[in-house]
CSV table of C-alpha atoms in Angstrom, one decimal:
chain,number,residue,atom,x,y,z
E,1,MET,CA,-34.3,-10.0,-42.8
E,2,LYS,CA,-35.3,-12.5,-39.8
E,3,ARG,CA,-34.6,-15.9,-41.0
E,4,ARG,CA,-34.6,-19.1,-38.7
E,5,SER,CA,-32.3,-21.8,-38.6
E,6,ALA,CA,-33.2,-25.5,-39.3
E,7,ALA,CA,-34.1,-25.9,-35.6
E,8,GLY,CA,-36.6,-23.1,-35.7
E,9,GLU,CA,-34.3,-20.7,-33.6
E,10,PRO,CA,-33.5,-17.2,-34.9
E,11,GLU,CA,-30.4,-16.9,-36.5
E,12,THR,CA,-27.7,-14.7,-35.2
E,13,VAL,CA,-27.6,-11.3,-37.0
E,14,THR,CA,-24.0,-10.3,-38.2
E,15,ILE,CA,-22.5,-7.4,-39.7
E,16,ARG,CA,-22.5,-9.5,-43.1
E,17,SER,CA,-26.2,-9.8,-42.8
E,18,LEU,CA,-26.8,-6.2,-42.1
E,19,ALA,CA,-24.7,-5.0,-44.8
E,20,LYS,CA,-26.6,-7.5,-47.3
E,21,HIS,CA,-30.0,-5.7,-46.2
E,22,LEU,CA,-28.6,-2.2,-46.3
E,23,LYS,CA,-27.0,-3.0,-49.6
E,24,LEU,CA,-23.6,-1.8,-48.1
E,25,SER,CA,-20.4,-3.5,-47.7
E,26,PRO,CA,-19.5,-5.1,-44.5
E,27,ALA,CA,-16.6,-2.7,-44.0
E,28,ALA,CA,-18.7,0.2,-44.2
E,29,VAL,CA,-21.3,-1.3,-41.7
E,30,SER,CA,-18.4,-2.1,-39.4
E,31,MET,CA,-16.9,1.3,-39.4
E,32,VAL,CA,-20.2,2.8,-38.3
E,33,LEU,CA,-21.3,0.5,-35.9
E,34,ASN,CA,-17.6,0.7,-34.2
E,35,SER,CA,-17.6,4.5,-34.5
E,36,THR,CA,-14.3,4.5,-35.9
E,37,PRO,CA,-12.8,7.7,-37.3
E,38,LYS,CA,-13.3,6.6,-41.0
E,39,ALA,CA,-17.0,6.5,-40.4
E,40,THR,CA,-17.3,10.0,-40.6
E,41,ARG,CA,-16.7,9.6,-44.5
E,42,PHE,CA,-20.1,8.3,-45.0
E,43,PRO,CA,-23.3,10.9,-44.9
E,44,GLU,CA,-25.2,11.1,-41.7
E,45,ALA,CA,-28.3,9.6,-43.4
E,46,THR,CA,-26.2,6.7,-43.9
E,47,ARG,CA,-25.0,6.4,-40.5
E,48,ALA,CA,-28.3,6.7,-39.2
E,49,ARG,CA,-29.7,3.8,-41.3
E,50,VAL,CA,-27.1,1.5,-40.1
E,51,LEU,CA,-27.9,2.3,-36.7
E,52,ALA,CA,-31.4,2.0,-37.2
E,53,ALA,CA,-31.1,-1.6,-38.7
E,54,ALA,CA,-29.0,-2.8,-36.0
E,55,ALA,CA,-31.4,-1.8,-33.4
E,56,LYS,CA,-34.4,-2.9,-35.4
E,57,PHE,CA,-32.8,-6.5,-35.9
E,58,ASN,CA,-31.4,-6.5,-32.5
E,59,TYR,CA,-27.7,-6.8,-33.6
E,60,ARG,CA,-25.0,-7.9,-30.9
E,61,PRO,CA,-21.3,-7.5,-31.6
E,62,ASN,CA,-19.3,-10.6,-31.3
E,63,PHE,CA,-16.8,-9.6,-28.7
E,64,VAL,CA,-14.7,-12.7,-28.9
E,65,ALA,CA,-14.4,-12.4,-32.6
E,66,ARG,CA,-13.8,-8.6,-32.1
E,67,SER,CA,-11.1,-9.5,-29.5
E,68,LEU,CA,-9.2,-12.1,-31.7
E,69,ARG,CA,-9.4,-10.0,-34.8
E,70,LYS,CA,-7.7,-6.9,-32.9
E,71,GLN,CA,-5.9,-8.7,-30.3
E,72,GLN,CA,-7.7,-6.9,-27.4
E,73,THR,CA,-9.7,-8.0,-24.5
E,74,TYR,CA,-11.8,-4.8,-24.1
E,75,THR,CA,-11.4,-5.4,-20.5
E,76,ILE,CA,-10.5,-3.1,-17.6
E,77,GLY,CA,-10.0,-4.1,-14.0
E,78,VAL,CA,-11.2,-1.7,-11.3
E,79,LEU,CA,-9.6,-1.7,-7.9
E,80,VAL,CA,-11.4,-0.3,-4.8
E,81,PRO,CA,-11.4,-0.3,-1.0
E,82,GLU,CA,-15.1,-1.1,-0.7
E,83,VAL,CA,-17.8,-1.4,-3.5
E,84,SER,CA,-20.9,-0.5,-1.3
E,85,GLU,CA,-19.1,2.8,0.2
E,86,GLY,CA,-20.7,6.0,-1.1
E,87,TYR,CA,-17.5,7.5,-2.1
E,88,ALA,CA,-16.5,4.4,-4.6
E,89,ALA,CA,-20.1,4.1,-5.7
E,90,LEU,CA,-20.1,7.6,-7.2
E,91,VAL,CA,-16.7,7.1,-8.6
E,92,LEU,CA,-17.6,3.8,-10.3
E,93,ALA,CA,-20.7,5.3,-11.5
E,94,GLY,CA,-18.4,7.8,-13.8
E,95,ILE,CA,-15.9,4.8,-14.7
E,96,GLU,CA,-18.9,2.6,-16.1
E,97,ASP,CA,-20.6,5.4,-18.0
E,98,TYR,CA,-17.4,6.1,-20.0
E,99,LEU,CA,-16.4,2.3,-20.2
E,100,LEU,CA,-19.7,1.0,-21.5
E,101,GLN,CA,-20.0,3.9,-23.9
E,102,ALA,CA,-16.6,3.2,-25.4
E,103,GLY,CA,-17.4,-0.4,-25.9
E,104,TYR,CA,-15.3,-1.7,-22.6
E,105,PHE,CA,-16.3,-4.5,-19.9
E,106,TYR,CA,-15.0,-4.0,-16.7
E,107,PHE,CA,-14.7,-6.2,-13.4
E,108,VAL,CA,-14.6,-4.7,-9.7
E,109,VAL,CA,-12.6,-6.1,-6.9
E,110,SER,CA,-12.6,-4.7,-3.5
E,111,HIS,CA,-9.1,-4.9,-1.5
E,112,ARG,CA,-10.8,-3.5,1.9
E,113,HIS,CA,-7.2,-2.3,2.6
E,114,LYS,CA,-5.9,-6.0,3.1
E,115,THR,CA,-2.5,-6.6,2.2
E,116,HIS,CA,-2.9,-10.3,1.2
E,117,ARG,CA,-5.8,-9.2,-1.1
E,118,LEU,CA,-3.7,-6.6,-2.8
E,119,GLU,CA,-1.1,-9.0,-3.4
E,120,GLN,CA,-3.6,-11.5,-4.9
E,121,TYR,CA,-5.1,-9.2,-7.5
E,122,PRO,CA,-2.0,-8.7,-10.0
E,123,ARG,CA,-2.3,-12.6,-11.0
E,124,LEU,CA,-6.1,-12.0,-11.1
E,125,PHE,CA,-5.7,-9.1,-13.5
E,126,MET,CA,-3.3,-10.9,-15.7
E,127,ASP,CA,-5.3,-13.9,-15.7
E,128,ARG,CA,-8.3,-11.8,-17.2
E,129,LEU,CA,-6.0,-10.2,-19.7
E,130,VAL,CA,-7.0,-6.8,-18.6
E,131,GLU,CA,-5.9,-4.0,-21.0
E,132,GLY,CA,-5.6,-1.4,-18.0
E,133,ILE,CA,-6.3,-0.8,-14.4
E,134,ILE,CA,-8.0,1.8,-12.5
E,135,ALA,CA,-7.4,2.3,-8.7
E,136,VAL,CA,-9.6,3.9,-6.5
E,137,ASP,CA,-8.5,5.5,-3.1
E,138,THR,CA,-5.8,2.9,-3.0
E,139,THR,CA,-2.6,3.5,-1.3
E,140,GLU,CA,-0.4,0.4,-2.2
E,141,LEU,CA,-0.7,-0.2,-6.0
E,142,PRO,CA,-0.4,-3.8,-7.2
E,143,PHE,CA,2.5,-3.9,-9.9
E,144,VAL,CA,1.3,-5.6,-13.1
E,145,PRO,CA,3.8,-5.6,-15.8
E,146,ASN,CA,3.0,-3.8,-19.2
E,147,VAL,CA,-0.4,-2.7,-17.9
E,148,PRO,CA,-1.5,1.1,-18.2
E,149,ILE,CA,-2.9,2.2,-14.4
E,150,ALA,CA,-5.1,5.4,-13.9
E,151,VAL,CA,-5.5,6.3,-10.3
E,152,VAL,CA,-8.3,8.3,-8.5
E,153,SER,CA,-7.2,9.9,-5.3
E,154,GLY,CA,-3.8,8.3,-5.3
E,155,HIS,CA,-1.6,11.4,-4.4
E,156,LYS,CA,1.7,9.5,-5.7
E,157,ARG,CA,3.9,10.4,-8.5
E,158,LEU,CA,4.6,7.0,-9.9
E,159,PRO,CA,6.1,6.6,-13.4
E,160,GLY,CA,3.4,5.8,-16.0
E,161,ILE,CA,0.5,6.4,-13.8
E,162,THR,CA,-1.9,9.2,-14.2
E,163,ASN,CA,-3.6,10.7,-11.0
E,164,VAL,CA,-7.1,12.1,-11.1
E,165,VAL,CA,-6.9,14.0,-7.8
E,166,LEU,CA,-9.0,16.9,-6.0
E,167,ASP,CA,-7.4,20.4,-5.4
E,168,HIS,CA,-7.5,19.7,-1.7
E,169,ARG,CA,-5.7,23.2,-0.9
E,170,ARG,CA,-8.8,25.0,-2.4
E,171,ALA,CA,-10.9,22.4,-0.5
E,172,ALA,CA,-9.6,23.3,2.9
E,173,HIS,CA,-9.7,26.8,2.3
E,174,LEU,CA,-13.3,26.9,1.2
E,175,ALA,CA,-14.4,24.8,4.6
E,176,LEU,CA,-12.6,26.6,6.9
E,177,GLU,CA,-13.5,29.9,5.4
E,178,HIS,CA,-17.1,29.0,5.5
E,179,LEU,CA,-16.7,27.9,9.3
E,180,LEU,CA,-14.8,31.3,10.2
E,181,GLN,CA,-17.3,33.4,8.3
E,182,LEU,CA,-20.0,31.8,10.9
E,183,GLY,CA,-18.0,32.8,13.9
E,184,HIS,CA,-16.3,29.5,14.7
E,185,ARG,CA,-13.1,29.5,16.3
E,186,HIS,CA,-13.2,26.4,18.2
E,187,ILE,CA,-13.3,23.7,15.7
E,188,ALA,CA,-12.9,20.0,15.9
E,189,PHE,CA,-11.4,17.9,13.2
E,190,ILE,CA,-11.7,14.2,12.4
E,191,LYS,CA,-8.7,13.0,10.4
E,192,GLY,CA,-9.0,9.9,8.1
E,193,GLN,CA,-7.9,6.4,8.8
E,194,PRO,CA,-4.1,6.2,8.4
E,195,PHE,CA,-4.5,3.8,5.4
E,196,SER,CA,-6.5,6.1,3.3
E,197,SER,CA,-4.7,7.5,0.3
E,198,ASP,CA,-6.4,11.1,1.0
E,199,THR,CA,-5.7,11.5,4.8
E,200,GLU,CA,-2.2,12.9,4.8
E,201,THR,CA,-2.8,15.2,1.9
E,202,ARG,CA,-6.1,16.6,3.3
E,203,TRP,CA,-4.7,17.0,6.6
E,204,SER,CA,-1.6,18.9,5.5
E,205,SER,CA,-3.9,21.3,3.2
E,206,ILE,CA,-6.2,22.0,6.4
E,207,ARG,CA,-3.2,23.0,8.4
E,208,GLU,CA,-2.0,25.1,5.8
E,209,ALA,CA,-5.3,26.7,5.2
E,210,ALA,CA,-5.7,27.3,9.1
E,211,ARG,CA,-2.3,29.0,9.0
E,212,LYS,CA,-3.2,31.2,6.1
E,213,LEU,CA,-6.6,32.3,7.6
E,214,GLY,CA,-5.4,32.9,11.2
E,215,LEU,CA,-7.0,29.7,12.8
E,216,ALA,CA,-5.1,28.1,15.6
E,217,ILE,CA,-5.8,24.1,15.7
E,218,ASP,CA,-6.1,22.8,19.1
E,219,PRO,CA,-4.4,19.5,19.2
E,220,ASN,CA,-6.9,18.2,21.8
E,221,LEU,CA,-9.9,18.7,19.2
E,222,VAL,CA,-8.1,16.4,16.6
E,223,THR,CA,-9.1,12.7,16.5
E,224,GLN,CA,-8.6,10.2,13.8
E,225,LEU,CA,-10.6,7.3,12.5
E,226,GLN,CA,-9.1,4.0,12.9
E,227,VAL,CA,-11.5,1.4,11.7
E,228,ASP,CA,-12.0,0.4,8.0
E,229,SER,CA,-15.8,0.5,7.8
E,230,PRO,CA,-18.1,2.1,5.1
E,231,THR,CA,-20.5,2.7,7.7
E,232,PRO,CA,-21.2,6.0,9.9
E,233,GLU,CA,-20.1,4.1,13.2
E,234,PRO,CA,-16.4,5.0,13.3
E,235,GLY,CA,-17.4,8.8,13.0
E,236,TYR,CA,-19.9,8.3,15.9
E,237,ASP,CA,-17.1,6.4,18.2
E,238,VAL,CA,-14.4,9.1,17.6
E,239,THR,CA,-16.8,11.9,18.3
E,240,LYS,CA,-18.2,10.3,21.4
E,241,SER,CA,-14.5,9.7,22.6
E,242,LEU,CA,-14.0,13.6,21.8
E,243,LEU,CA,-17.0,14.5,23.8
E,244,ALA,CA,-15.5,12.5,26.8
E,245,LYS,CA,-12.6,14.9,27.0
E,246,HIS,CA,-15.0,17.7,27.7
E,247,ALA,CA,-13.0,19.9,25.4
E,248,ARG,CA,-15.1,22.8,23.8
E,249,PHE,CA,-15.9,23.3,20.3
E,250,THR,CA,-18.6,24.8,18.2
E,251,ALA,CA,-17.8,23.4,15.0
E,252,LEU,CA,-16.6,19.9,13.5
E,253,PHE,CA,-14.9,19.3,10.3
E,254,ALA,CA,-15.0,15.5,9.5
E,255,PHE,CA,-12.7,13.5,6.9
E,256,ASN,CA,-15.8,12.6,4.9
E,257,ASP,CA,-19.5,12.5,4.9
E,258,ILE,CA,-19.9,9.1,6.1
E,259,SER,CA,-17.8,10.1,9.3
E,260,ALA,CA,-19.7,13.4,9.4
E,261,ILE,CA,-23.1,11.7,9.6
E,262,GLY,CA,-21.8,9.4,12.6
E,263,ALA,CA,-20.5,12.6,14.3
E,264,ILE,CA,-24.0,14.1,14.0
E,265,ARG,CA,-25.8,11.2,15.7
E,266,ALA,CA,-23.2,11.2,18.4
E,267,LEU,CA,-23.9,14.9,19.3
E,268,LEU,CA,-27.7,14.4,19.2
E,269,ASP,CA,-27.1,11.4,21.1
E,270,SER,CA,-25.1,13.3,23.9
E,271,GLY,CA,-28.0,16.1,24.0
E,272,ILE,CA,-26.2,18.4,21.9
E,273,LYS,CA,-27.9,20.2,19.0
E,274,VAL,CA,-26.9,20.4,15.4
E,275,PRO,CA,-26.3,23.1,14.2
E,276,THR,CA,-27.4,25.4,17.0
E,277,GLU,CA,-24.9,24.3,19.4
E,278,VAL,CA,-22.3,22.6,17.2
E,279,SER,CA,-22.1,23.0,13.4
E,280,VAL,CA,-20.8,19.9,11.2
E,281,MET,CA,-19.3,19.9,8.1
E,282,GLY,CA,-18.7,16.6,5.7
E,283,PHE,CA,-16.5,16.1,2.9
E,284,ASP,CA,-17.4,14.4,-0.7
E,285,ASP,CA,-21.1,15.1,-1.2
E,286,ILE,CA,-22.3,11.6,-1.3
E,287,GLN,CA,-25.7,10.7,-2.6
E,288,ASN,CA,-27.3,10.5,1.3
E,289,ALA,CA,-25.3,14.0,2.1
E,290,ALA,CA,-28.7,15.9,1.3
E,291,PHE,CA,-31.2,13.3,2.8
E,292,GLN,CA,-29.8,13.6,6.4
E,293,ASN,CA,-31.5,15.4,9.2
E,294,PRO,CA,-30.2,18.0,9.1
E,295,ARG,CA,-29.1,18.2,5.6
E,296,LEU,CA,-25.3,18.2,5.5
E,297,THR,CA,-23.0,21.1,4.4
E,298,THR,CA,-20.1,19.6,2.8
E,299,ILE,CA,-17.3,19.9,0.1
E,300,ARG,CA,-18.4,18.5,-3.0
E,301,GLN,CA,-15.8,16.3,-5.1
E,302,PRO,CA,-16.9,15.7,-8.7
E,303,LEU,CA,-16.7,11.9,-8.1
E,304,ARG,CA,-18.6,10.8,-11.0
E,305,ARG,CA,-16.6,13.2,-13.0
E,306,MET,CA,-13.3,11.9,-11.6
E,307,GLY,CA,-14.2,8.4,-12.6
E,308,GLU,CA,-15.0,9.5,-16.1
E,309,LEU,CA,-11.5,11.1,-16.4
E,310,ALA,CA,-9.8,8.0,-15.2
E,311,ALA,CA,-11.6,6.0,-17.8
E,312,GLU,CA,-11.1,8.4,-20.5
E,313,THR,CA,-7.3,8.9,-19.7
E,314,LEU,CA,-6.8,5.1,-19.3
E,315,LEU,CA,-8.3,4.4,-22.8
E,316,LYS,CA,-6.2,7.1,-24.5
E,317,ARG,CA,-3.0,5.6,-22.9
E,318,ILE,CA,-4.1,2.0,-24.3
E,319,SER,CA,-4.6,3.5,-27.7
E,320,GLY,CA,-1.0,5.1,-27.6
E,321,GLY,CA,-2.1,8.6,-26.9
E,322,ASP,CA,-0.8,11.2,-25.0
E,323,TYR,CA,-1.7,11.4,-21.1
E,324,PRO,CA,-0.9,13.8,-18.2
E,325,LYS,CA,0.6,12.4,-14.8
E,326,ILE,CA,-2.1,14.4,-12.8
E,327,ILE,CA,-5.4,15.9,-13.7
E,328,ALA,CA,-6.7,18.1,-10.7
E,329,VAL,CA,-10.3,19.0,-10.5
E,330,GLU,CA,-12.2,21.5,-8.4
E,331,PRO,CA,-14.1,21.3,-5.3
E,332,GLU,CA,-17.1,22.9,-4.4
E,333,LEU,CA,-18.9,24.3,-1.2
E,334,ILE,CA,-22.2,23.0,-0.6
E,335,VAL,CA,-24.0,24.7,2.1
E,336,ARG,CA,-27.1,23.2,3.8
E,337,GLU,CA,-28.5,22.9,7.1
E,338,SER,CA,-25.9,21.1,9.3
E,339,THR,CA,-23.8,24.7,9.8
E,340,ALA,CA,-24.9,27.7,11.3
E,341,PRO,CA,-23.6,30.8,13.2
E,342,ALA,CA,-21.4,30.1,16.4
E,343,PRO,CA,-23.3,30.4,19.6
E,344,LEU,CA,-23.7,33.9,20.8
E,345,SER,CA,-21.3,32.8,23.9
E,346,SER,CA,-18.5,31.9,21.6
E,347,LEU,CA,-19.2,35.3,19.7
E,348,GLU,CA,-19.1,37.2,22.9
E,349,GLU,CA,-15.7,35.5,23.8
E,350,MET,CA,-14.2,36.4,20.3
E,351,GLY,CA,-15.1,39.9,20.9
E,352,ARG,CA,-13.2,40.0,24.4
E,353,SER,CA,-10.3,38.5,22.9
E,354,SER,CA,-10.2,41.1,20.2
E,355,LEU,CA,-10.4,44.0,22.8
E,356,LEU,CA,-7.5,42.6,24.9
E,357,GLY,CA,-5.5,42.3,21.8
E,358,VAL,CA,-5.4,38.4,21.7
E,359,GLY,CA,-5.8,36.8,18.1
E,360,SER,CA,-5.4,33.3,16.6
E,361,GLN,CA,-2.1,32.1,15.4
C-alpha cells in the first residue's frame, strides 16, 4: 500500500487508504480505530485486521481534522504545585496512563502555591481550549467558565467538582495504631504546610484517632512545615528545631515521606539512631521510600490510581455522563525498617504509669 508522492516522500496513510487496502468502508475502519461502541458490531477478526494494518503502515490519526469534525480539542490541563515532587509525579503517571489510552493530550503547569500564577492559569487554559482541568493538591482552584474540573486531594465540596481523596481517618488510625502497638507513647508530629490541601484534614484525623486510641498529643512535640520545597530540607530543619527544645519522644510521624526523610537525616546527624532510639513514619509511599536507609515505614496512598480515577471521572463528565462528588480511596500501612519497638526505658515508664493508675487522655 505504500505509495510515494511526486517528490518521492511517503504519502500519509489515511483512513480511506486503509479502508481501500482492507476492502472495508472508511466508516468501519474509523469506528475500530477510534474504539467507538459501534465497533463491537464487527467480528473480532475484522477488528484485529484493522489494528494490524494500522500498525503495519504506521497510521497516525489526524487530530486536527478530528478536533474540527467533532468540535473537541482532546486536551486536558493539569495543575500541580511542583512537577518534580514525588507525590505529584505519581499522580501524574496515573493521569497520563488514562488520558493517553483515551486519545487525549495533556499539558502540565506548576503553580508552586504562588497566587499570581494561579491567577494567570484560567486565561492560559482558555487560550488552549482545554476540555477539562485536573488540579492536584491545589487549595485555591482557578475559575474557568464552563470547563469541568476534577481534583486530587482537594477536600473542598465545590459545585460541579469531583474530589478524589484518601480516607484520612483510616490512614491516621493505621499509623497511630502501629506506633502504639510498638509501645510508643511520646510521639512527635510534623504537620504539613499551611497552604497544602491535605494539612488540616490529615491533622484533624490524627487528633481524632489519638483521642479514640487513648493517646495524649503533647503540643510541645508538634511542629509544622513552612517552606514550599520538594526537598527533604524543610523536614530536616523542623526536626532540628524540635530537638533543640530537648523534648523527649520515641517516635515521629511526618506529614509526608519527603519530610520524614529529612527528619531521619536530622536525627542521625544529632547522634540519634533510627529506629532503635526514635522510630520515624512517613506518608504517601513515594518511589524513594523503599530505598532510604533505613527503608521508610509509611502510609501508602494509591497515588497513581488516584490520578487514573481523576482522569476517568473527568472524561465521563466531558462526555455528559454521571459523576460522583467524592471518590474516597483506601490507605495501606507499609511496614519497613524505620519503625521499631519503643526503647526499653520508655516501656518501663509505661509500666510504672500503669501501676500508679496513670493513663493517657
